[in-house]
Coordinates of C-alpha atoms and ligand atoms in Angstrom, one line a residue:
M1 CA 0.4 0.3 0.2
R2 CA 1.2 3.3 -0.6
R3 CA 2.4 5.3 2.4
I4 CA 1.4 8.9 2.9
S5 CA 1.7 12.2 5.5
I6 CA 0.1 14.9 5.7
F7 CA 2.3 18.2 7.6
G8 CA -0.3 20.8 8.5
A9 CA -3.5 18.0 7.9
T10 CA -5.9 20.2 10.0
G11 CA -5.8 23.5 7.6
S12 CA -7.6 24.9 4.1
I13 CA -5.2 22.6 1.7
G14 CA -4.8 19.1 4.5
Q15 CA -8.8 18.5 4.9
S16 CA -8.8 18.8 0.9
S17 CA -5.9 16.5 1.1
Y18 CA -7.7 15.1 3.7
D19 CA -10.9 14.5 1.9
L20 CA -9.2 13.5 -1.3
I21 CA -7.5 10.1 0.3
A22 CA -10.6 9.3 2.4
R23 CA -12.6 9.1 -0.8
A24 CA -9.8 7.5 -3.2
G25 CA -10.4 4.7 0.0
G26 CA -8.6 6.2 3.2
A27 CA -7.4 3.7 5.5
E28 CA -8.4 0.5 3.0
A29 CA -6.5 1.9 -0.2
F30 CA -3.5 3.9 1.7
E31 CA -0.9 3.4 4.8
T32 CA -1.0 6.7 6.9
V33 CA 2.0 7.2 8.1
A34 CA 1.6 11.0 9.9
L35 CA -0.5 13.4 10.3
T36 CA -0.3 17.2 11.8
G37 CA -2.0 19.9 13.3
G38 CA -1.8 22.6 15.9
R39 CA -4.7 23.3 18.3
N40 CA -7.2 21.5 16.4
V41 CA -6.2 18.2 18.5
A42 CA -10.1 16.9 17.8
L43 CA -10.1 17.3 14.3
L44 CA -6.5 15.9 14.1
A45 CA -7.9 12.9 16.1
Q46 CA -10.6 12.4 13.8
M47 CA -8.6 12.3 11.0
A48 CA -6.0 10.0 12.5
R49 CA -8.4 7.4 13.7
Q50 CA -10.4 7.3 10.3
L51 CA -7.2 6.9 8.2
R52 CA -6.0 4.6 10.8
A53 CA -2.5 7.1 11.0
K54 CA 0.4 5.9 12.8
V55 CA 1.3 8.6 14.7
A56 CA -0.6 12.1 15.1
V57 CA 1.4 15.7 16.0
T58 CA 0.1 18.5 17.9
A59 CA 2.7 21.6 17.2
H60 CA 1.8 22.7 20.3
E61 CA 3.4 20.6 23.4
D62 CA 0.5 21.7 25.8
C63 CA -2.0 20.2 23.6
L64 CA -0.4 17.1 23.8
G65 CA -3.0 16.3 26.8
D66 CA -5.6 16.6 25.0
L67 CA -4.5 14.8 21.9
R68 CA -3.7 11.8 23.7
E69 CA -7.4 12.2 25.5
A70 CA -8.7 12.2 21.6
L71 CA -6.6 9.2 20.3
A72 CA -7.2 7.1 23.4
G73 CA -8.1 3.2 22.4
S74 CA -6.9 4.2 18.9
G75 CA -3.2 2.5 18.6
V76 CA -2.2 6.3 17.2
E77 CA 0.6 7.5 18.8
A78 CA 0.4 11.1 20.0
A79 CA 3.6 13.6 19.7
A80 CA 3.8 17.4 19.9
G81 CA 6.4 19.6 19.2
Q82 CA 8.2 21.3 16.3
A83 CA 10.9 18.5 16.8
A84 CA 8.3 15.9 17.1
I85 CA 6.8 17.4 13.6
T86 CA 10.3 17.0 12.1
D87 CA 10.7 13.7 13.3
A88 CA 7.4 12.3 12.1
A89 CA 8.6 14.0 8.4
R90 CA 12.1 11.6 8.6
R91 CA 9.1 8.5 8.9
P92 CA 9.4 6.9 5.3
A93 CA 6.6 7.6 3.4
D94 CA 6.0 7.6 -0.3
W95 CA 3.6 10.5 -0.7
V96 CA 4.0 13.4 2.0
M97 CA 1.9 16.8 1.7
S98 CA 3.8 19.7 3.0
A99 CA 0.8 22.3 4.1
I100 CA 1.9 23.4 6.8
V101 CA 1.7 27.9 6.5
G102 CA 5.0 30.0 7.0
N103 CA 8.6 29.6 7.2
A104 CA 7.6 26.7 10.0
G105 CA 7.0 23.9 7.3
L106 CA 10.4 24.6 5.8
A107 CA 12.6 21.5 7.9
P108 CA 9.4 18.9 7.4
S109 CA 9.5 19.7 4.1
F110 CA 13.4 18.8 4.2
A111 CA 13.1 15.8 6.5
A112 CA 10.1 14.2 4.2
L113 CA 13.0 14.7 0.9
G114 CA 15.4 12.5 2.9
S115 CA 13.3 8.9 3.0
G116 CA 13.1 9.4 -1.3
A117 CA 9.3 10.6 -1.2
I118 CA 7.5 12.1 -3.9
L119 CA 7.1 15.8 -2.5
A120 CA 3.5 17.5 -2.6
L121 CA 4.4 21.0 -2.3
A122 CA 2.0 23.2 -0.8
N123 CA 4.0 25.3 1.7
K124 CA 5.4 28.0 -1.3
E125 CA 7.7 29.4 1.6
S126 CA 9.6 26.5 1.7
L127 CA 10.8 27.2 -2.2
V128 CA 11.1 31.2 -1.8
S129 CA 13.3 31.1 1.8
A130 CA 15.4 28.1 0.4
G131 CA 14.5 26.8 -2.9
K132 CA 17.9 26.1 -4.1
L133 CA 18.7 24.1 -0.6
L134 CA 15.2 22.6 -1.1
L135 CA 16.1 21.2 -4.8
A136 CA 19.0 20.4 -4.0
R137 CA 18.3 18.0 -1.7
A138 CA 16.0 16.8 -3.9
G139 CA 18.0 15.5 -6.2
A140 CA 20.6 14.3 -4.3
A141 CA 17.6 12.3 -2.3
G142 CA 16.2 10.8 -5.8
A143 CA 12.6 13.0 -5.0
T144 CA 10.6 14.4 -6.8
I145 CA 8.7 17.6 -5.6
L146 CA 5.5 18.1 -7.4
P147 CA 4.0 22.2 -6.9
V148 CA 0.7 22.1 -5.1
D149 CA -0.2 25.9 -5.4
S150 CA -2.5 25.9 -8.0
E151 CA -0.5 28.4 -10.2
H152 CA 2.8 26.0 -10.4
S153 CA 0.5 22.7 -10.4
A154 CA -0.8 24.8 -13.8
I155 CA 2.3 26.0 -15.5
F156 CA 4.3 21.7 -14.2
Q157 CA 1.1 20.5 -16.1
A158 CA 0.9 23.1 -19.2
L159 CA 5.0 21.7 -19.5
H160 CA 4.3 18.5 -19.5
G161 CA 5.9 16.8 -22.6
E162 CA 7.4 19.9 -24.6
D163 CA 11.0 20.8 -24.8
R164 CA 11.8 23.1 -22.5
S165 CA 14.3 25.2 -24.4
A166 CA 11.3 26.1 -26.3
L167 CA 9.9 28.1 -23.1
E168 CA 9.6 31.3 -23.7
R169 CA 8.1 32.9 -20.7
V170 CA 5.4 32.3 -18.1
I171 CA 2.1 33.9 -16.9
I172 CA 0.6 33.9 -13.1
T173 CA -2.9 34.8 -12.7
A174 CA -4.2 36.6 -9.7
S175 CA -7.4 36.9 -8.6
G176 CA -6.3 40.8 -7.5
G177 CA -8.1 39.4 -4.1
A178 CA -10.6 41.2 -1.4
L179 CA -9.3 45.0 -2.2
R180 CA -9.0 44.6 -6.4
D181 CA -10.8 47.4 -7.0
W182 CA -9.7 49.7 -3.6
P183 CA -8.5 53.0 -4.9
L184 CA -4.7 53.5 -2.8
E185 CA -6.0 56.2 -0.2
K186 CA -8.9 53.7 0.6
L187 CA -6.4 50.5 0.8
A188 CA -4.3 52.2 3.5
T189 CA -7.5 52.1 5.7
A190 CA -8.5 48.2 5.3
T191 CA -9.2 46.4 8.2
V192 CA -8.5 43.1 9.4
A193 CA -11.9 41.9 8.7
E194 CA -12.3 43.5 4.7
A195 CA -8.5 41.9 4.0
S196 CA -9.6 38.3 5.1
K197 CA -12.6 37.4 2.7
H198 CA -11.6 36.8 -0.7
P199 CA -13.7 36.7 -3.4
N200 CA -12.9 32.6 -5.4
W201 CA -11.0 30.8 -3.3
A202 CA -11.8 29.6 0.4
M203 CA -8.0 29.7 2.4
G204 CA -6.6 29.7 5.1
Q205 CA -6.7 33.5 7.0
R206 CA -3.1 34.3 6.5
I207 CA -3.0 33.4 2.5
T208 CA -5.8 35.3 2.4
I209 CA -4.5 38.6 3.6
D210 CA -2.0 38.0 1.9
S211 CA -3.6 37.6 -2.1
A212 CA -5.5 41.0 -0.8
S213 CA -1.8 42.1 -0.6
M214 CA -0.4 41.1 -3.4
F215 CA 2.3 39.3 -1.1
N216 CA 0.7 35.8 -2.1
K217 CA 1.4 36.7 -5.9
A218 CA 4.4 38.3 -5.1
M219 CA 5.9 34.5 -3.2
E220 CA 4.6 32.6 -6.0
V221 CA 6.4 35.0 -8.8
I222 CA 9.6 33.9 -6.7
E223 CA 8.7 30.3 -6.2
A224 CA 8.0 30.1 -10.1
H225 CA 11.3 31.4 -10.5
E226 CA 12.9 29.1 -8.0
F227 CA 10.9 26.3 -9.1
F228 CA 11.0 25.8 -13.2
A229 CA 14.3 27.6 -13.1
L230 CA 13.4 30.9 -15.0
T231 CA 15.0 34.5 -15.1
P232 CA 12.8 37.4 -13.5
D233 CA 12.1 38.5 -17.1
Q234 CA 10.3 35.2 -17.9
I235 CA 7.3 35.5 -15.1
E236 CA 4.5 37.8 -15.6
V237 CA 1.6 38.6 -13.4
V238 CA -1.8 39.5 -14.6
I239 CA -4.9 40.3 -13.1
H240 CA -7.8 37.8 -13.7
P241 CA -10.6 38.7 -11.1
Q242 CA -12.4 35.2 -12.3
S243 CA -9.8 32.6 -11.2
I244 CA -10.6 30.4 -13.9
V245 CA -7.1 30.7 -15.8
H246 CA -4.6 29.3 -13.1
A247 CA -1.5 30.4 -15.6
L248 CA 0.0 30.2 -19.2
V249 CA 2.4 29.7 -20.8
G250 CA 4.1 30.8 -23.7
F251 CA 6.5 29.2 -26.1
N252 CA 9.0 30.7 -28.4
D253 CA 6.1 29.9 -31.5
G254 CA 3.9 32.1 -30.0
A255 CA 2.0 29.8 -28.5
V256 CA 0.4 30.0 -25.4
M257 CA -1.0 27.0 -23.1
A258 CA -3.3 28.0 -20.6
H259 CA -4.9 26.1 -17.7
L260 CA -8.4 26.6 -17.2
G261 CA -10.6 25.0 -14.3
A262 CA -12.7 25.6 -11.2
P263 CA -11.4 27.5 -8.6
D264 CA -10.7 24.3 -5.7
M265 CA -7.5 23.2 -4.9
R266 CA -8.4 19.6 -5.1
H267 CA -7.6 19.8 -8.2
A268 CA -4.1 21.1 -7.8
I269 CA -3.9 18.7 -4.9
G270 CA -5.4 15.2 -6.7
Y271 CA -3.2 16.0 -9.8
A272 CA -0.1 15.7 -6.9
L273 CA -1.6 12.9 -5.3
N274 CA -2.8 10.7 -8.7
W275 CA 0.6 12.1 -11.2
P276 CA 2.2 10.9 -13.3
A277 CA -1.4 9.8 -14.3
R278 CA -5.2 11.2 -14.1
K279 CA -7.5 10.0 -12.3
T280 CA -11.2 11.4 -11.7
L281 CA -11.5 14.7 -9.2
P282 CA -14.3 15.8 -7.2
V283 CA -14.4 19.8 -9.0
A284 CA -16.3 21.2 -10.1
R285 CA -16.4 20.6 -14.3
L286 CA -16.4 23.9 -16.3
D287 CA -19.3 25.7 -18.0
L288 CA -17.9 28.3 -20.1
A289 CA -20.8 29.4 -21.9
A290 CA -22.7 30.3 -18.5
L291 CA -19.3 32.3 -17.2
G292 CA -19.7 34.4 -19.8
G293 CA -16.6 35.9 -20.4
L294 CA -13.2 36.3 -18.9
T295 CA -11.2 39.1 -18.0
F296 CA -7.5 40.3 -17.7
S297 CA -5.4 43.6 -16.7
A298 CA -2.9 44.6 -15.8
P299 CA -1.5 45.0 -11.6
D300 CA -0.8 48.4 -10.3
L301 CA 2.3 48.3 -9.0
A302 CA 1.8 51.3 -6.5
R303 CA -1.1 50.1 -4.8
F304 CA 0.2 46.5 -4.7
P305 CA 4.3 46.9 -3.9
A306 CA 4.7 43.8 -3.1
L307 CA 5.0 42.5 -7.0
R308 CA 7.5 45.0 -7.2
L309 CA 9.5 43.9 -4.4
C310 CA 9.7 40.3 -5.3
R311 CA 11.6 42.0 -8.4
E312 CA 13.8 43.2 -6.1
V313 CA 13.8 39.8 -4.3
M314 CA 14.7 37.6 -7.6
A315 CA 17.5 40.5 -8.3
T316 CA 19.0 40.2 -5.1
G317 CA 18.8 36.1 -5.0
G318 CA 20.8 34.7 -1.9
A319 CA 19.6 35.0 1.7
A320 CA 16.8 37.8 0.2
G321 CA 13.8 34.9 -0.3
A322 CA 14.3 33.9 3.3
I323 CA 14.4 37.5 4.7
F324 CA 11.5 38.4 2.1
T325 CA 9.6 35.4 3.8
A326 CA 10.1 36.3 7.3
A327 CA 10.1 39.7 7.5
K328 CA 6.4 39.6 5.3
E329 CA 5.0 37.3 7.6
T330 CA 5.9 39.4 10.6
A331 CA 4.8 42.2 9.1
L332 CA 1.3 40.3 8.7
D333 CA 1.2 39.3 12.4
A334 CA 1.8 43.0 13.2
F335 CA -1.3 43.9 10.8
I336 CA -3.4 41.2 12.5
A337 CA -2.7 42.8 15.5
G338 CA -3.5 46.1 14.7
Q339 CA -0.1 47.2 15.1
I340 CA 0.5 48.3 11.6
G341 CA -1.8 49.5 8.7
F342 CA -2.2 47.4 5.8
M343 CA 0.0 49.1 3.1
D344 CA 2.7 49.2 6.0
M345 CA 3.3 46.1 5.6
A346 CA 5.0 46.4 2.2
G347 CA 6.9 49.2 3.9
V348 CA 8.1 47.4 6.6
V349 CA 9.2 44.4 4.4
E350 CA 11.4 46.9 2.2
S351 CA 13.1 48.5 5.2
T352 CA 13.8 45.0 6.3
L353 CA 15.4 43.9 3.6
S354 CA 17.8 46.9 3.3
R355 CA 18.0 46.5 6.7
L356 CA 19.5 43.5 6.7
T357 CA 21.6 44.1 3.5
S358 CA 23.7 46.0 5.9
E359 CA 24.1 43.3 8.4
I360 CA 24.3 40.1 6.2
A361 CA 25.8 39.0 3.4
I362 CA 22.3 39.0 1.6
T363 CA 23.6 37.9 -1.6
D364 CA 25.1 34.6 -0.7
V365 CA 22.7 31.8 -0.6
P366 CA 22.3 30.0 2.6
S367 CA 24.3 27.5 2.2
A368 CA 22.2 24.8 4.9
L369 CA 18.5 24.9 6.4
E370 CA 20.4 25.6 9.4
Q371 CA 21.9 28.9 7.9
V372 CA 18.2 30.0 6.4
L373 CA 16.4 29.7 10.0
Q374 CA 19.2 31.9 11.2
I375 CA 18.7 34.3 9.0
D376 CA 15.0 34.0 9.6
H377 CA 15.4 34.5 13.5
L378 CA 17.3 38.0 12.5
T379 CA 14.6 39.3 10.1
R380 CA 11.8 38.3 12.4
V381 CA 13.7 40.5 15.3
R382 CA 14.5 43.3 12.7
T383 CA 10.6 43.4 11.3
A384 CA 9.6 42.9 14.7
E385 CA 11.3 46.6 15.5
L386 CA 10.4 48.4 12.5
A387 CA 6.6 47.5 13.2
A388 CA 7.0 49.3 16.3
Q389 CA 8.1 52.2 15.6
M390 CA 5.9 52.6 12.5
A391 CA 3.2 51.7 15.2
Q392 CA 4.7 54.6 17.3
R393 CA 4.3 57.4 14.6
R394 CA 0.8 55.9 13.7
Ligands
LIG401 P1 -4.1 27.1 6.9 O1 -3.7 28.2 7.7 O2 -5.7 26.2 7.0 O3 -3.5 25.5 7.9 C1 -2.3 25.5 8.1 C2 -1.4 24.1 8.9 O4 -0.5 24.6 9.5 C3 -2.5 24.1 9.8 O5 -3.3 22.8 10.3 C4 -1.5 24.1 11.0 O6 -2.0 24.1 12.3 C5 -0.8 24.1 10.7 N1 0.2 25.2 11.2 C6 0.5 26.3 11.7 N2 1.0 26.9 11.8 C7 2.3 26.1 12.7 C8 3.1 25.7 12.8 N3 4.2 26.9 13.5 N4 3.8 24.4 13.4 C9 3.1 23.3 12.7 N5 2.1 23.6 12.2 C10 1.6 25.0 12.1 O7 -3.2 26.9 5.7 P2 -3.3 26.5 3.9 O8 -4.5 27.6 3.2 O9 -4.2 25.3 4.4 O10 -2.3 26.6 3.5 C11 -1.0 25.9 3.8 C12 0.1 26.0 3.1 O11 -0.3 25.8 1.5 C13 0.7 27.6 2.9 O12 2.0 27.4 2.6 C14 0.0 28.1 2.1 O13 0.7 29.3 1.2 C15 -0.5 27.0 0.8 N6 -1.1 27.1 -0.2 C16 -2.7 27.6 0.2 C17 -3.8 27.6 -1.1 C18 -4.8 27.2 -0.1 O14 -5.7 27.4 -0.9 N7 -5.2 27.3 1.2 C19 -3.2 27.6 -1.6 C20 -1.8 27.5 -2.6 C21 -1.1 27.2 -1.7
LIG402 MG1 -1.9 30.3 -5.8

């Protein structure tokens, strides 16, 4: 039986992964090695019982008692803490979903590659912060990484069977998020609640706010740069409010291959689960006539400065991606906490990048995961300082 694990099983991507695995036969069809989650131990335990997982891990030590209780008599082992999550990722598996949100997903992504598994990578932070290291690790271990971000899965599928040397460019679509049509002055006043309502996709709160600020798209541009080894000028972003075209690939003969589908992450997850085969998936079928029209427009860099910042990050290379991710996460925390405003997030990230440029050898590619994590830590300290200064000025 195929051995699977899901890291971040209780999240939006994790629950969709669970849903597909349950529909494909659950414990009768898969041997579940590990499932991990956060404070929602009831859901984690329920999933672990259903799939008869070997181990269920909560990120929080103080939740271990509750998890043990919820798993009593099930035969599923319980564990807690970041180290326990990484240990679980070292357990041999054939297919591993990396769907923890943020840089907390880095260590499990790296650990999972060690056993040569297929790594279904939803955690884009792994590629943005440590892309070169991650791909090198996968190569050395003979592991396969399949992108699960919808845009990257779309590019991956559009490139299937094509000669890579004929590839000219990729175009990543962006819905524009919750605040797409807001004027610049109004964006500065956007609240957490307003930024947390995505027009098309049902996702975790952090990525939903990142969609409204376009930090998510900025991360995805860098993710495509790393994963597909594209130069920055080969990657374009276009606003497409309907979220039906997920990405397009342009070739040297002028042909453009587009990937279309309903905005449902179970497509990208299911593609990675069944790869290299395609199997029937429970996603809505497109009715183009009912849709009527698909529209596209250029993004406004003044309203969405994250899209400009990602270009600077790619031009700098080295540790800039790790700094960008950690600074963005810390700025997002400060926005959610009501410390800084919506537009301040980009300002704080930009200031952090210039501060770190004078503090570390930013253009050097980190040589090991430990170094990425050190840079991550230093960045969080600096971003928090800058966010506190900005809060005082408000
Ligand atoms: P989510 O917030 O819904 O779920 C996150 C999961 O990670 C939960 O299981 C949570 O318990 C766990 N987690 C959170 N913090 C943790 C920590 N410090 N240590 C260990 N576990 C922790 O997030 P999501 O929307 O499912 O996104 C997961 C990842 O997938 C992110 O990297 C996101 O960018 C990416 N992604 C998500 C979508 C989507 O549609 N939701 C689409 C593309 C990519
Ligand atoms: Mg995406």
